[in-house]
Amino acid sequence: MNLKANQILGQSLDLTKQYLTDFVNYPELNQDLVLTFGEGFDRSQCLSLLQSLIDSNFRTLPQLKIVASEAINYAHGAYSFNNNTIYLSQEFLINNVDNIDAVAQVLIAEIGHYLDWQINLEDAPGDEGDIFAALVTRKELDVNQLNLLKTQDDRVTVEIAGEKLSIEQTGIIYVDVNATGKNNGSSWINAYQDLQDAIAVAQSGDEIWVADGTYYPTTETDRNLSFQIPNGVKLYGGFVGDETKLAQRDWQKNSTILSGEIGKINDNSDNSYHVVDVSNLSQDSILDGFVITGGNANKHPVTSGGGITSDRSKATLTNLIIQDNAASYGGGMYVNESQLSIKNVIFEENFATHDGGGLYSNDSNLNLKKIVFNSNYASDSGGAIYNYNSSPLLHKVKLQSNHSGEDGGAIYNYNSSPHLTKMLFLNNTAINHGGAVFNGYSSSPIIKNSIFRSNIANVAGGSIYNNGATVDLSVINSLFTQNISQFGGVIYNDHNSLHLINSTLVDNLGRYGAAIESEGNQNTIRNINNSILWHNPSVMGNHSIADLLEDTLVSYSLVEGSYLGVNILDQDPLFVDANNFDFRLTADSPALNQGNNDLINQSSLDLAGNSRIANHIVDLGAYEGIELPPQPTIETNPTIIYVNANATGNNNGTSWLNAYTNLQDALASAKFNSQIWVAAGTYKPSQSGLGEAEALSDRNVSFQLKNGVAIYGGFIGNETKLEQRDWQKNFTILSGEIGNLSEQNDNSYHVVNASGTTNSAIIDGFTITSGNANNSSDNFGGGIYSEQSQAIFANLIVKNNYAFDGGGLYSSDSFNQLYNVNFANNIVNHNGGGVYTNNSHLIISNSSFGQNHAEGDGGALFNYNSNPILTKINFSNNTAADEGGAIFNDYQSNPFIINSVFRANASIASGGAIFNHGSTVDAKYVNTIFDTNNSELGGAIYNYYSNSSGINNTLINNQAKSGAAVYTEGDEETKPVFTNSIFWDNQDQVDSTLIVNQDANTIVNYSIVEGDYLGKENLNSDPLFVDAATGNFRLQANSPGIDAGNNVFVTTEIDLAGNQRIINQTVDLGAYEYFPSVAETTANLWDFEQDQIALSYGVDSTVALLI
């Protein structure tokens, strides 16, 4: 035994004597002795022995020996009447060198056993030692606790030094829901069946070992009851039920579940408010090895901490899974004025109706290490974590696929300054600001050696949003890639201070400020040093850094397109393998040895864990370019589940041979981080485990997407790699045709349901067809229904679906990404033949809408309070019986349309291609062609009190009775603007006016307008297209549209053909830039090249951060 343990033993003996001194002077002394030893004990002898103990009269004291825990049945302490000896566990002493009270508790319990043998003719019933310790230390025992202790059998026989001894022990209390013995907790055989019984008798220093199984706070329906952990008690789960050592358990295999599901199954409205309460505990109190689930703190005044609640506690929580809990604040856990140590814990799929889906920290300083927050959700802010007046330490924490309905998809900080190191933020989303992190009032977080990848915020700050002058953010040695937002693809600064050092920002996307966007005043301090900002395309303005006051100070950095500053490079940084997310520097990178050593801590490490300075001068970016070791990774290795309708094997999904024949069975078995590979064939929604015939009558069943599960179609059925499939050749069809083949009224309401999913849910490579949402209460989204979803849709054909709104897709309160999706022949009775968006913000690229129809508005797409970004989209032959043949934009919708084509769309009333409805609509179209669209008013575009704008567009061959190109109705404030565009050969049946204003003023400048139009430097000359008759609207070499535009209004780097937007110093007019080497070729406007802005999707297999 070490020296400190000896010292602790001495201090504990002194504390024990103090407890006993106080005890003999209590007015309730006689009552407490009766409670402990019964009515017949020798009171005089008892008092005499107590005084001897207080006086340290060793002639009457029992011996005290320190032995191995194993010798006394793994207890902390024991007393043997055979040799009048108190035994203490050596391991217990060593483990409690900082907790003299726990040692004193055990000593007092064994003194209780000793006294019982001296003053009673027979052993007092139950565990008189624990009763004595509780009363001496003034712990209150209720009737239930006392009764349990009275029935506890604490006697065992052991062999010490060759001598068999009968001992009474203190230490481990056993719990096993399936035990069949005496139900007194003395052994696995006699374990308590109810965990609450063990908690009731546990004293400080005790351990409770709990076997696998499910345990509830109550067998009744009292929602206020929870598992309240006693101070100083260590509660361990994960046992089989025969272990003799703590190290023998496997908590991940033997699930010990603490569940709040005390009422009706699958109805959380009657669940326990809190499953576990760790309030008012010291640091030696431990909760270890449990699954905590089913808590729901949803009723005033109990509205926080569904899984765990903590008030003024220093407990240690480790090896836990906290999942499927709910609350108004802190769905998984709520902590107040606490200093918890939390290690190796998973927070998964917890929900908060307000803030902190996984964890809410109030006035607390937590220490979190090796934690995973996965798929947690907050309706307001802080999808994973909400910090209020808190400054936690987070180390090696992974936050993936968390979501907030407002700000801070992963973390929200208010007056909080967390210190974050070796973090991974992956696929987190926020509807408003801060896809990963939102920093509010007086927050000064420090972020080091971390990765932010594929985070999304609809409004601003794809990774981080900094709100206000009191925010001071420091980011060091970190990587940001494939983050997306309208303003500030990576970071948005709102009057705050920023210090960005040795970081790499690459392949991020924003409408403005693809990497960083800032606004503020002259007193704001923003510095970017030793960093790399490369290939961050902004769809407007070509800005990697957008600074409204141009006061961001950039030095010793590599910035694409250059930036005013000190020692700025504008050269390819030459990453090792950017396509596979390896952003280390090659040996010939220009970023080597280009930094400033004075700006860094020279003893620090880079993102890969290597020395920050390898060759005297620090390199730029997150990685030091030394001899390259293997890239550190997090291996996620998704499980592959196979589906083939024609398989004849074991139908268990383990291989192509034994593939499931029913896709629903695969979905039911898929866990997070799984891929489902589906062979060519037709699959129909059905209940898992049933054949399709049994499901023909259930129209409510859909293919429900799941978080962390990617579903891929297009396989033959023998592939070993994902890239071997050919989804366009091997058609994998998801069909809602579950009833009579000649009757669509009995089809599935929705073929695919993506609701409630994060962007870790993916569907890719399918044809989705024959959904029919025609139920009066379920009439949206025949093909795909998506509510509160960030699911990703790729390589899909969505055709021949029906609904009231949104025939192909209905997206509500969602942030979906669509890549290479074809919506064709979808029909609605109302609005949005192809897609209907409601309060949603879609990113759609390389996709098409063809021959969709709406009996109301928006033949292809209807937007309500939505802001989609549409890049390289073909809208052709879509129709609306009312307005907006292709698109109808309603209330507060601000779509951004880039490099797209509207051809041969038609509406009966207004807006052959697009109808913009109302002053709150601000649509923008760039490098887009409107060709052969038709309507009564506004052959191409109709603006109703809308100030939409167009830059570098070509409007040709459109037809209307009035306003063949554009019709604008409004008032003096209605002023849509077109710049650098071409209006030619549009046919107005009433007069020759191609642009008609009704009490409004459409502004056209720097454009070609047939028949002339009042504006700045407009031309009335044939634009001389290459071949207008075949749809080739590129400019000939002698076109008057060449170099006739104004560069100030240019917002993109490339034109519709994918060529450089400005070739000869001044931008050309229309959708195409004159490019001599290709201008005279036969390529037509439908041959879109690969999208220049690649959007990432998929469950990652490796991420460059070691957790």
PDB file of N, CA and C in Angstrom, residues 958-1027:
ATOM      1  N   ASN A 958     -39.802  33.951 -76.679  1.00  0.00           N
ATOM      2  CA  ASN A 958     -40.915  33.806 -75.744  1.00  0.00           C
ATOM      3  C   ASN A 958     -42.146  34.510 -76.312  1.00  0.00           C
ATOM      4  N   GLN A 959     -43.335  34.050 -75.907  1.00  0.00           N
ATOM      5  CA  GLN A 959     -44.566  34.560 -76.509  1.00  0.00           C
ATOM      6  C   GLN A 959     -45.596  34.890 -75.431  1.00  0.00           C
ATOM      7  N   ALA A 960     -46.364  35.945 -75.679  1.00  0.00           N
ATOM      8  CA  ALA A 960     -47.467  36.321 -74.792  1.00  0.00           C
ATOM      9  C   ALA A 960     -48.376  37.293 -75.521  1.00  0.00           C
ATOM     10  N   LYS A 961     -49.596  37.427 -75.036  1.00  0.00           N
ATOM     11  CA  LYS A 961     -50.452  38.487 -75.576  1.00  0.00           C
ATOM     12  C   LYS A 961     -49.880  39.849 -75.245  1.00  0.00           C
ATOM     13  N   SER A 962     -49.291  39.938 -74.025  1.00  0.00           N
ATOM     14  CA  SER A 962     -48.676  41.202 -73.621  1.00  0.00           C
ATOM     15  C   SER A 962     -47.456  40.899 -72.763  1.00  0.00           C
ATOM     16  N   GLY A 963     -46.350  41.575 -73.055  1.00  0.00           N
ATOM     17  CA  GLY A 963     -45.115  41.349 -72.325  1.00  0.00           C
ATOM     18  C   GLY A 963     -44.501  40.014 -72.670  1.00  0.00           C
ATOM     19  N   ALA A 964     -44.113  39.844 -73.919  1.00  0.00           N
ATOM     20  CA  ALA A 964     -43.611  38.551 -74.370  1.00  0.00           C
ATOM     21  C   ALA A 964     -42.390  38.094 -73.567  1.00  0.00           C
ATOM     22  N   ALA A 965     -41.545  39.031 -73.163  1.00  0.00           N
ATOM     23  CA  ALA A 965     -40.386  38.667 -72.350  1.00  0.00           C
ATOM     24  C   ALA A 965     -40.692  38.837 -70.862  1.00  0.00           C
ATOM     25  N   VAL A 966     -41.087  40.058 -70.474  1.00  0.00           N
ATOM     26  CA  VAL A 966     -41.312  40.360 -69.050  1.00  0.00           C
ATOM     27  C   VAL A 966     -42.552  41.235 -68.904  1.00  0.00           C
ATOM     28  N   TYR A 967     -43.393  40.894 -67.947  1.00  0.00           N
ATOM     29  CA  TYR A 967     -44.545  41.728 -67.605  1.00  0.00           C
ATOM     30  C   TYR A 967     -44.449  42.025 -66.105  1.00  0.00           C
ATOM     31  N   THR A 968     -44.472  43.317 -65.771  1.00  0.00           N
ATOM     32  CA  THR A 968     -44.363  43.721 -64.370  1.00  0.00           C
ATOM     33  C   THR A 968     -45.557  44.566 -63.971  1.00  0.00           C
ATOM     34  N   GLU A 969     -46.213  44.137 -62.899  1.00  0.00           N
ATOM     35  CA  GLU A 969     -47.345  44.868 -62.340  1.00  0.00           C
ATOM     36  C   GLU A 969     -47.016  45.261 -60.915  1.00  0.00           C
ATOM     37  N   GLY A 970     -47.300  46.507 -60.537  1.00  0.00           N
ATOM     38  CA  GLY A 970     -47.001  46.915 -59.175  1.00  0.00           C
ATOM     39  C   GLY A 970     -47.275  48.378 -58.938  1.00  0.00           C
ATOM     40  N   ASP A 971     -46.313  49.037 -58.280  1.00  0.00           N
ATOM     41  CA  ASP A 971     -46.428  50.459 -58.005  1.00  0.00           C
ATOM     42  C   ASP A 971     -45.063  51.087 -58.214  1.00  0.00           C
ATOM     43  N   GLU A 972     -44.921  52.319 -57.747  1.00  0.00           N
ATOM     44  CA  GLU A 972     -43.670  53.040 -58.000  1.00  0.00           C
ATOM     45  C   GLU A 972     -42.467  52.410 -57.291  1.00  0.00           C
ATOM     46  N   GLU A 973     -42.722  51.545 -56.316  1.00  0.00           N
ATOM     47  CA  GLU A 973     -41.628  50.867 -55.626  1.00  0.00           C
ATOM     48  C   GLU A 973     -41.236  49.555 -56.293  1.00  0.00           C
ATOM     49  N   THR A 974     -42.004  49.165 -57.293  1.00  0.00           N
ATOM     50  CA  THR A 974     -41.730  47.903 -57.985  1.00  0.00           C
ATOM     51  C   THR A 974     -40.741  48.162 -59.114  1.00  0.00           C
ATOM     52  N   LYS A 975     -39.470  47.688 -58.919  1.00  0.00           N
ATOM     53  CA  LYS A 975     -38.413  47.996 -59.879  1.00  0.00           C
ATOM     54  C   LYS A 975     -37.498  46.795 -60.101  1.00  0.00           C
ATOM     55  N   PRO A 976     -37.973  45.779 -60.774  1.00  0.00           N
ATOM     56  CA  PRO A 976     -37.066  44.682 -61.122  1.00  0.00           C
ATOM     57  C   PRO A 976     -35.963  45.178 -62.051  1.00  0.00           C
ATOM     58  N   VAL A 977     -34.789  44.558 -61.972  1.00  0.00           N
ATOM     59  CA  VAL A 977     -33.628  45.058 -62.707  1.00  0.00           C
ATOM     60  C   VAL A 977     -33.011  43.938 -63.538  1.00  0.00           C
ATOM     61  N   PHE A 978     -32.737  44.234 -64.816  1.00  0.00           N
ATOM     62  CA  PHE A 978     -32.014  43.316 -65.702  1.00  0.00           C
ATOM     63  C   PHE A 978     -30.767  44.016 -66.223  1.00  0.00           C
ATOM     64  N   THR A 979     -29.638  43.294 -66.180  1.00  0.00           N
ATOM     65  CA  THR A 979     -28.357  43.873 -66.586  1.00  0.00           C
ATOM     66  C   THR A 979     -27.591  42.865 -67.435  1.00  0.00           C
ATOM     67  N   ASN A 980     -26.823  43.382 -68.399  1.00  0.00           N
ATOM     68  CA  ASN A 980     -25.952  42.535 -69.224  1.00  0.00           C
ATOM     69  C   ASN A 980     -26.727  41.422 -69.929  1.00  0.00           C
ATOM     70  N   SER A 981     -27.945  41.700 -70.350  1.00  0.00           N
ATOM     71  CA  SER A 981     -28.807  40.640 -70.883  1.00  0.00           C
ATOM     72  C   SER A 981     -29.194  40.900 -72.336  1.00  0.00           C
ATOM     73  N   ILE A 982     -29.833  39.903 -72.937  1.00  0.00           N
ATOM     74  CA  ILE A 982     -30.288  40.003 -74.326  1.00  0.00           C
ATOM     75  C   ILE A 982     -31.774  39.670 -74.382  1.00  0.00           C
ATOM     76  N   PHE A 983     -32.594  40.579 -74.937  1.00  0.00           N
ATOM     77  CA  PHE A 983     -34.022  40.367 -75.173  1.00  0.00           C
ATOM     78  C   PHE A 983     -34.233  40.407 -76.684  1.00  0.00           C
ATOM     79  N   TRP A 984     -34.498  39.272 -77.306  1.00  0.00           N
ATOM     80  CA  TRP A 984     -34.536  39.277 -78.764  1.00  0.00           C
ATOM     81  C   TRP A 984     -35.546  38.261 -79.298  1.00  0.00           C
ATOM     82  N   ASP A 985     -36.241  38.691 -80.305  1.00  0.00           N
ATOM     83  CA  ASP A 985     -37.168  37.830 -81.053  1.00  0.00           C
ATOM     84  C   ASP A 985     -38.248  37.221 -80.150  1.00  0.00           C
ATOM     85  N   ASN A 986     -38.688  37.998 -79.162  1.00  0.00           N
ATOM     86  CA  ASN A 986     -39.843  37.600 -78.362  1.00  0.00           C
ATOM     87  C   ASN A 986     -41.095  38.165 -79.027  1.00  0.00           C
ATOM     88  N   GLN A 987     -42.179  37.431 -79.017  1.00  0.00           N
ATOM     89  CA  GLN A 987     -43.353  37.768 -79.826  1.00  0.00           C
ATOM     90  C   GLN A 987     -44.533  38.160 -78.955  1.00  0.00           C
ATOM     91  N   ASP A 988     -44.851  39.439 -79.023  1.00  0.00           N
ATOM     92  CA  ASP A 988     -45.977  39.996 -78.267  1.00  0.00           C
ATOM     93  C   ASP A 988     -47.163  40.142 -79.212  1.00  0.00           C
ATOM     94  N   GLN A 989     -48.293  39.516 -78.883  1.00  0.00           N
ATOM     95  CA  GLN A 989     -49.425  39.471 -79.810  1.00  0.00           C
ATOM     96  C   GLN A 989     -50.220  40.769 -79.852  1.00  0.00           C
ATOM     97  N   VAL A 990     -50.123  41.588 -78.788  1.00  0.00           N
ATOM     98  CA  VAL A 990     -50.879  42.836 -78.747  1.00  0.00           C
ATOM     99  C   VAL A 990     -50.114  43.955 -79.416  1.00  0.00           C
ATOM    100  N   ASP A 991     -48.871  44.136 -79.016  1.00  0.00           N
ATOM    101  CA  ASP A 991     -48.032  45.143 -79.668  1.00  0.00           C
ATOM    102  C   ASP A 991     -46.606  44.608 -79.668  1.00  0.00           C
ATOM    103  N   SER A 992     -45.677  45.415 -80.024  1.00  0.00           N
ATOM    104  CA  SER A 992     -44.290  44.966 -80.135  1.00  0.00           C
ATOM    105  C   SER A 992     -43.488  45.196 -78.866  1.00  0.00           C
ATOM    106  N   THR A 993     -44.185  45.545 -77.775  1.00  0.00           N
ATOM    107  CA  THR A 993     -43.482  45.820 -76.522  1.00  0.00           C
ATOM    108  C   THR A 993     -43.148  44.509 -75.812  1.00  0.00           C
ATOM    109  N   LEU A 994     -41.872  44.201 -75.728  1.00  0.00           N
ATOM    110  CA  LEU A 994     -41.445  42.945 -75.132  1.00  0.00           C
ATOM    111  C   LEU A 994     -41.428  43.001 -73.623  1.00  0.00           C
ATOM    112  N   ILE A 995     -41.265  44.209 -73.097  1.00  0.00           N
ATOM    113  CA  ILE A 995     -41.236  44.409 -71.642  1.00  0.00           C
ATOM    114  C   ILE A 995     -42.356  45.373 -71.300  1.00  0.00           C
ATOM    115  N   VAL A 996     -43.332  44.890 -70.564  1.00  0.00           N
ATOM    116  CA  VAL A 996     -44.517  45.698 -70.268  1.00  0.00           C
ATOM    117  C   VAL A 996     -44.558  46.020 -68.777  1.00  0.00           C
ATOM    118  N   ASN A 997     -44.830  47.281 -68.468  1.00  0.00           N
ATOM    119  CA  ASN A 997     -44.960  47.734 -67.081  1.00  0.00           C
ATOM    120  C   ASN A 997     -46.371  48.255 -66.840  1.00  0.00           C
ATOM    121  N   GLN A 998     -47.002  47.741 -65.808  1.00  0.00           N
ATOM    122  CA  GLN A 998     -48.299  48.243 -65.381  1.00  0.00           C
ATOM    123  C   GLN A 998     -48.121  48.892 -64.014  1.00  0.00           C
ATOM    124  N   ASP A 999     -48.048  50.219 -64.011  1.00  0.00           N
ATOM    125  CA  ASP A 999     -47.819  50.994 -62.787  1.00  0.00           C
ATOM    126  C   ASP A 999     -46.525  50.570 -62.093  1.00  0.00           C
ATOM    127  N   ALA A1000     -45.531  50.136 -62.862  1.00  0.00           N
ATOM    128  CA  ALA A1000     -44.255  49.684 -62.312  1.00  0.00           C
ATOM    129  C   ALA A1000     -43.140  50.151 -63.229  1.00  0.00           C
ATOM    130  N   ASN A1001     -41.899  49.846 -62.888  1.00  0.00           N
ATOM    131  CA  ASN A1001     -40.770  50.294 -63.683  1.00  0.00           C
ATOM    132  C   ASN A1001     -39.701  49.212 -63.733  1.00  0.00           C
ATOM    133  N   THR A1002     -39.724  48.403 -64.804  1.00  0.00           N
ATOM    134  CA  THR A1002     -38.673  47.414 -65.012  1.00  0.00           C
ATOM    135  C   THR A1002     -37.438  48.123 -65.546  1.00  0.00           C
ATOM    136  N   ILE A1003     -36.319  47.973 -64.852  1.00  0.00           N
ATOM    137  CA  ILE A1003     -35.078  48.660 -65.223  1.00  0.00           C
ATOM    138  C   ILE A1003     -34.200  47.701 -66.005  1.00  0.00           C
ATOM    139  N   VAL A1004     -33.747  48.160 -67.198  1.00  0.00           N
ATOM    140  CA  VAL A1004     -32.862  47.367 -68.040  1.00  0.00           C
ATOM    141  C   VAL A1004     -31.660  48.227 -68.423  1.00  0.00           C
ATOM    142  N   ASN A1005     -30.464  47.750 -68.112  1.00  0.00           N
ATOM    143  CA  ASN A1005     -29.236  48.478 -68.438  1.00  0.00           C
ATOM    144  C   ASN A1005     -28.209  47.539 -69.058  1.00  0.00           C
ATOM    145  N   TYR A1006     -27.323  48.109 -69.879  1.00  0.00           N
ATOM    146  CA  TYR A1006     -26.219  47.376 -70.491  1.00  0.00           C
ATOM    147  C   TYR A1006     -26.735  46.087 -71.142  1.00  0.00           C
ATOM    148  N   SER A1007     -27.738  46.213 -71.967  1.00  0.00           N
ATOM    149  CA  SER A1007     -28.383  45.044 -72.565  1.00  0.00           C
ATOM    150  C   SER A1007     -28.751  45.306 -74.011  1.00  0.00           C
ATOM    151  N   ILE A1008     -29.009  44.237 -74.757  1.00  0.00           N
ATOM    152  CA  ILE A1008     -29.598  44.322 -76.091  1.00  0.00           C
ATOM    153  C   ILE A1008     -31.088  44.094 -75.944  1.00  0.00           C
ATOM    154  N   VAL A1009     -31.900  45.048 -76.394  1.00  0.00           N
ATOM    155  CA  VAL A1009     -33.347  44.943 -76.322  1.00  0.00           C
ATOM    156  C   VAL A1009     -33.927  45.248 -77.701  1.00  0.00           C
ATOM    157  N   GLU A1010     -34.542  44.258 -78.280  1.00  0.00           N
ATOM    158  CA  GLU A1010     -35.150  44.456 -79.599  1.00  0.00           C
ATOM    159  C   GLU A1010     -36.257  45.508 -79.509  1.00  0.00           C
ATOM    160  N   GLY A1011     -36.224  46.454 -80.399  1.00  0.00           N
ATOM    161  CA  GLY A1011     -37.200  47.535 -80.387  1.00  0.00           C
ATOM    162  C   GLY A1011     -36.809  48.658 -79.452  1.00  0.00           C
ATOM    163  N   ASP A1012     -35.632  48.506 -78.822  1.00  0.00           N
ATOM    164  CA  ASP A1012     -35.087  49.515 -77.911  1.00  0.00           C
ATOM    165  C   ASP A1012     -35.877  49.552 -76.601  1.00  0.00           C
ATOM    166  N   TYR A1013     -35.213  50.032 -75.565  1.00  0.00           N
ATOM    167  CA  TYR A1013     -35.838  50.193 -74.244  1.00  0.00           C
ATOM    168  C   TYR A1013     -34.989  51.199 -73.491  1.00  0.00           C
ATOM    169  N   LEU A1014     -35.617  52.129 -72.832  1.00  0.00           N
ATOM    170  CA  LEU A1014     -34.907  53.190 -72.139  1.00  0.00           C
ATOM    171  C   LEU A1014     -34.059  52.607 -71.004  1.00  0.00           C
ATOM    172  N   GLY A1015     -32.756  52.948 -71.008  1.00  0.00           N
ATOM    173  CA  GLY A1015     -31.857  52.452 -69.968  1.00  0.00           C
ATOM    174  C   GLY A1015     -30.424  52.822 -70.304  1.00  0.00           C
ATOM    175  N   LYS A1016     -29.515  52.482 -69.420  1.00  0.00           N
ATOM    176  CA  LYS A1016     -28.117  52.840 -69.607  1.00  0.00           C
ATOM    177  C   LYS A1016     -27.450  51.923 -70.631  1.00  0.00           C
ATOM    178  N   GLU A1017     -26.930  52.535 -71.695  1.00  0.00           N
ATOM    179  CA  GLU A1017     -26.109  51.864 -72.705  1.00  0.00           C
ATOM    180  C   GLU A1017     -26.756  50.593 -73.235  1.00  0.00           C
ATOM    181  N   ASN A1018     -28.075  50.700 -73.496  1.00  0.00           N
ATOM    182  CA  ASN A1018     -28.763  49.592 -74.145  1.00  0.00           C
ATOM    183  C   ASN A1018     -28.563  49.655 -75.653  1.00  0.00           C
ATOM    184  N   LEU A1019     -28.594  48.485 -76.292  1.00  0.00           N
ATOM    185  CA  LEU A1019     -28.441  48.396 -77.740  1.00  0.00           C
ATOM    186  C   LEU A1019     -29.700  47.823 -78.365  1.00  0.00           C
ATOM    187  N   ASN A1020     -29.945  48.168 -79.629  1.00  0.00           N
ATOM    188  CA  ASN A1020     -31.043  47.603 -80.402  1.00  0.00           C
ATOM    189  C   ASN A1020     -30.476  47.037 -81.695  1.00  0.00           C
ATOM    190  N   SER A1021     -29.669  45.986 -81.531  1.00  0.00           N
ATOM    191  CA  SER A1021     -28.996  45.373 -82.671  1.00  0.00           C
ATOM    192  C   SER A1021     -29.103  43.864 -82.568  1.00  0.00           C
ATOM    193  N   ASP A1022     -29.194  43.219 -83.731  1.00  0.00           N
ATOM    194  CA  ASP A1022     -29.240  41.753 -83.767  1.00  0.00           C
ATOM    195  C   ASP A1022     -28.022  41.195 -83.028  1.00  0.00           C
ATOM    196  N   PRO A1023     -28.234  40.360 -82.009  1.00  0.00           N
ATOM    197  CA  PRO A1023     -27.094  39.843 -81.233  1.00  0.00           C
ATOM    198  C   PRO A1023     -26.234  38.869 -82.009  1.00  0.00           C
ATOM    199  N   LEU A1024     -26.715  38.412 -83.166  1.00  0.00           N
ATOM    200  CA  LEU A1024     -25.959  37.502 -84.018  1.00  0.00           C
ATOM    201  C   LEU A1024     -25.567  36.213 -83.275  1.00  0.00           C
ATOM    202  N   PHE A1025     -26.593  35.447 -82.944  1.00  0.00           N
ATOM    203  CA  PHE A1025     -26.347  34.147 -82.326  1.00  0.00           C
ATOM    204  C   PHE A1025     -25.728  33.201 -83.348  1.00  0.00           C
ATOM    205  N   VAL A1026     -25.043  32.190 -82.879  1.00  0.00           N
ATOM    206  CA  VAL A1026     -24.404  31.225 -83.766  1.00  0.00           C
ATOM    207  C   VAL A1026     -25.436  30.514 -84.614  1.00  0.00           C
ATOM    208  N   ASP A1027     -26.502  29.990 -84.001  1.00  0.00           N
ATOM    209  CA  ASP A1027     -27.564  29.307 -84.744  1.00  0.00           C
ATOM    210  C   ASP A1027     -28.818  29.268 -83.872  1.00  0.00           C
TER     211      ASP A1027
END
